[in-house]
Amino acid sequence: MHGRGNARSSRALAVSWRPATWHPRLDMGRLLRPRSSTTSRNLPNLFLFFLFVGPFNCLASYSRATELLYSLNEGLPAGVLIGSLAEDLRLVPRASGSRDQQLPAPERASVERNPPLSFSLASRGLSGQYVTLDNRSGELHTSAQEIDREALCLEGGGGAAWGGSISISSSPSSDSCLLLLDVLVLPQEYFRFVKVKIAIRDINDNAPLFPVSQISVWIPENAPVNTRLAIEHPAVDPDVGTNGVQTYRLLDYHGMFTLDVEENENGERTPYLIVMGALDRETQDQYVSIIIAEDGGSPPLLGSATLTIGISDINDNCPLFADSQINITVYGNATVGTPIAAVQAVDRDLGTNAQITYSYGQKVPQASKDLFYLDETTGVIKLFSKIGGSVLQTHKLTILANGPGCIPAVITALVSIIKVIFRPPEIVPRYIANEIDGVVYLKELEPVNTPIAFFTIRDPEGKYKVNCYLDGEGPFRLSPYKPYNNEYLLETTKPMDYELQQFYEITVVAWNSEGFHAKKIIKMQLLDENDNAPVFLQPLIELTIEENNAPNAFLTKLYATDADSGERGQVSYFLGPDAPSYFSLDSTTGILTVSTQLDREEKEKYRYTVRAADSGKPPRESVATVALTVLDKNDNSPRFINKDFSFFVPENFPGYGEIGVISVTDADAGQNGWVALSVVNKSDIFVIDTGKGMLRAKVSLDREQQSSYTLWVEAVDGGEPALSSTAKITILLLDINDNPPLVLFPQSNMSYLLVLPSTLPGSPVTEVYAVDKDTGMNAVIAYSIIGRRGPRPESFRIDPKTGNITLEEALLQTDYGLHRLLVKVSDHGYPEPLYSTVMVNLFVNDTVSNESYIENLLRKEPEINIEEKEPQISIEPTHRKLESVSCMPTLVALSVISLGSITLVTGMGIYICLRKGKRHHREDENLEVQIPLKGKIDLCMRERKPMDISNI
């Protein structure tokens, strides 16, 4: 099958070709061929030319285009030769004759053409699935993917245009199924653009298939001969033409049917069932056969389904009696209501067509109708009244059986009445219980063995023994009442309950030895008593309601049942004594309401009793418990414990340390009471822990940069919609001694001042001015000289409070020269004071004649040794005004906050401050703190710009 000989034979069976018109003068290969090129180098030029030269491309395609048409069967294996493009395009001679032509196609193409031919698909597309193209020989073969015509064309459908290397083309109106290929033949000298059409021929590889396995057809039984009925769900065959469905037949025609097939304009065949004989549903109501669909293939394939032909009923039968007359005998002592006979007619139809009703004929006397009752549905004849002595002995009853649309069937019933010679026993009742119109009334709470009635049994003939018994169900007993004969007592055997059964019917039966009997029916009605209390459906009634309800809001409808009847079972409802006054209960309907608005935050749960009482005497009642839960609504905003919070925090507090807790509450519950805190004034320094409400600072705080912070904190609950509130947070930073004094004057250790020898003792020479960024005691500065150098440097003294340097003793001739004072500027911080030092240079002379000399002295002067013992300086303010400025703001702020630990520390500081102030006030009344202002200092002093100081 895969050999070349077999391939050639397959091709010879189904290959045809036709070349398109070709104009040799319009040679696209020459148009595109460069002066010196190879076939491989021409390929890019060829595709660029098709891409950019639109109109010329169309012209070239037309002039060198060729169309080939092949055909083959579907389902062929791989390797079957479809056709040779080189031979069919006459690019090489056909394989016959010379030695060269006996060569294989690739070698023959390379021998006869130089450069050799090259065949390729315009694009890959689906080519690898169904066909393969030999690039050298141009031979087309089937691929490993088997071609299924039904899968390609019936499912793919629609005509596909030339677009890829392979397209599928089919037409709904025809059986054609085409594979369309675009093939390029190169090199340029032999360029062809070939359109190849491969027609896929159908083979009979699909059997007809019915959509359903069971097909039902209904035909009325009065359908005439040659009636045609289309059979729904005809068979479907994916194959086309003669391979499709051609005919239908039945496996068994039952001698009543045949099949015919009609074809419409689209070629679809529909089977029709034809009635060939008279139908009778009463004879046979259903026919079952196998319907077979057969296609036209060779050999043909079959498909089958079960065909059920149902025969529907019509009213074509009337009622019929099996007999025309029946004889009936009735004894004169027959009991009223006893069936004496039954007539039955038959209608062979179905459903409503077979409904039969029975009735007396018009000639039946009324006396006979009054004596004998005929059931119109069942045809049963009963004794309707007692047979008297004057009743006729024979009755002729004409009975009709009526059917829809039919003449009634007739039967005659002859009734003969036989009179009884012997009389039955007699039953004489004597009632003890209350009896009215044949009904005995008993109370349901009557005790056991309560007597109801006496019965005397008599034999009219006086010669037969009479027995007596009780027939029927109930808590009753009939027993002989000794010592009397033929006397019987009827009494109860157990307590009776009206709620279980209200009415009883029993029969006292007496019969003698001859078989004659008598009956006495006793009807007993129980009287209800109030023996049942109302019963609630649930002893615990659990209710819920949202708070802030509307006034008179509905809560529930109470329901209690009472098994008693009448007013004894009428239930009224009442609130228990523990119910709050704003709950209301309608006594008749049991509707429970609340008249006021409930607040869950005020009270969440209510528990009280309700009563259900009947109207009996005495009344009975039962109690149930109402448990009402008030559900929360988001009606409370978060509430801060204070509107303003103030926190005192020492500066340099570590980052994310706990500053303080912002306490907030929300009276709501659950999600409505969940509170989230956030800073709303966009502070990127402070954060709040939502769960704990802890306020923290992200960074360490410096009082000297900012002494206080004001935040607005918002608390938002989790309700929908959410409620919120805000609070003001003030953070005050407490100073710690973290800044040493800063010396502002003198500005440099190399600056100096000229001191005239004529300066009087006690005169101010200069001053040291320093500031401290801290506050309070941390900012109180003390000045002291801790090192001296010069001819007689002890001649100068510094004021420990003001920093003023004065001349203590008159200057002598030996005091001329440079005096250097090392001044220590110290604060009073706790626990350890901080300090700075500055060098004060004083040049004692009449004038400064050589500045460079002094500068050299300053540079060469060795360091000054610090005195081991520094003077003890205590500096306290003496003016009350200054005390209030430095101490009172702290005192007021701490008093407001009333924080225990901070208040204690601050109070101790105030106490020490006041004690020191009093002591120094007594020692030096005129001593005061002098804080020099910037304007007070002569800032004109510069290095190498000495100022003369003298006492003028």
mmCIF file of C-alpha atoms in Angstrom, residues 743-747 767 769 932-943 945 947:
data_model
loop_
_atom_site.group_PDB
_atom_site.id
_atom_site.type_symbol
_atom_site.label_atom_id
_atom_site.label_comp_id
_atom_site.label_asym_id
_atom_site.label_seq_id
_atom_site.Cartn_x
_atom_site.Cartn_y
_atom_site.Cartn_z
ATOM 1 C CA VAL A 743 29.075 81.242 76.226
ATOM 2 C CA LEU A 744 28.118 84.120 73.970
ATOM 3 C CA PHE A 745 30.755 86.559 75.207
ATOM 4 C CA PRO A 746 33.699 86.579 74.899
ATOM 5 C CA GLN A 747 33.350 85.015 71.507
ATOM 6 C CA GLU A 767 31.887 90.337 81.696
ATOM 7 C CA TYR A 769 27.754 86.184 79.212
ATOM 8 C CA PRO A 932 22.276 90.558 80.611
ATOM 9 C CA LEU A 933 20.347 91.223 77.474
ATOM 10 C CA LYS A 934 21.816 91.231 74.039
ATOM 11 C CA GLY A 935 21.559 94.989 73.888
ATOM 12 C CA LYS A 936 23.476 95.338 77.120
ATOM 13 C CA ILE A 937 26.559 93.575 75.741
ATOM 14 C CA ASP A 938 28.927 95.521 73.591
ATOM 15 C CA LEU A 939 29.235 93.182 70.687
ATOM 16 C CA CYS A 940 31.675 95.521 68.994
ATOM 17 C CA MET A 941 34.470 93.712 70.748
ATOM 18 C CA ARG A 942 36.400 91.646 68.184
ATOM 19 C CA GLU A 943 39.665 89.842 68.188
ATOM 20 C CA LYS A 945 40.139 95.120 68.690
ATOM 21 C CA MET A 947 38.652 98.269 74.324
#
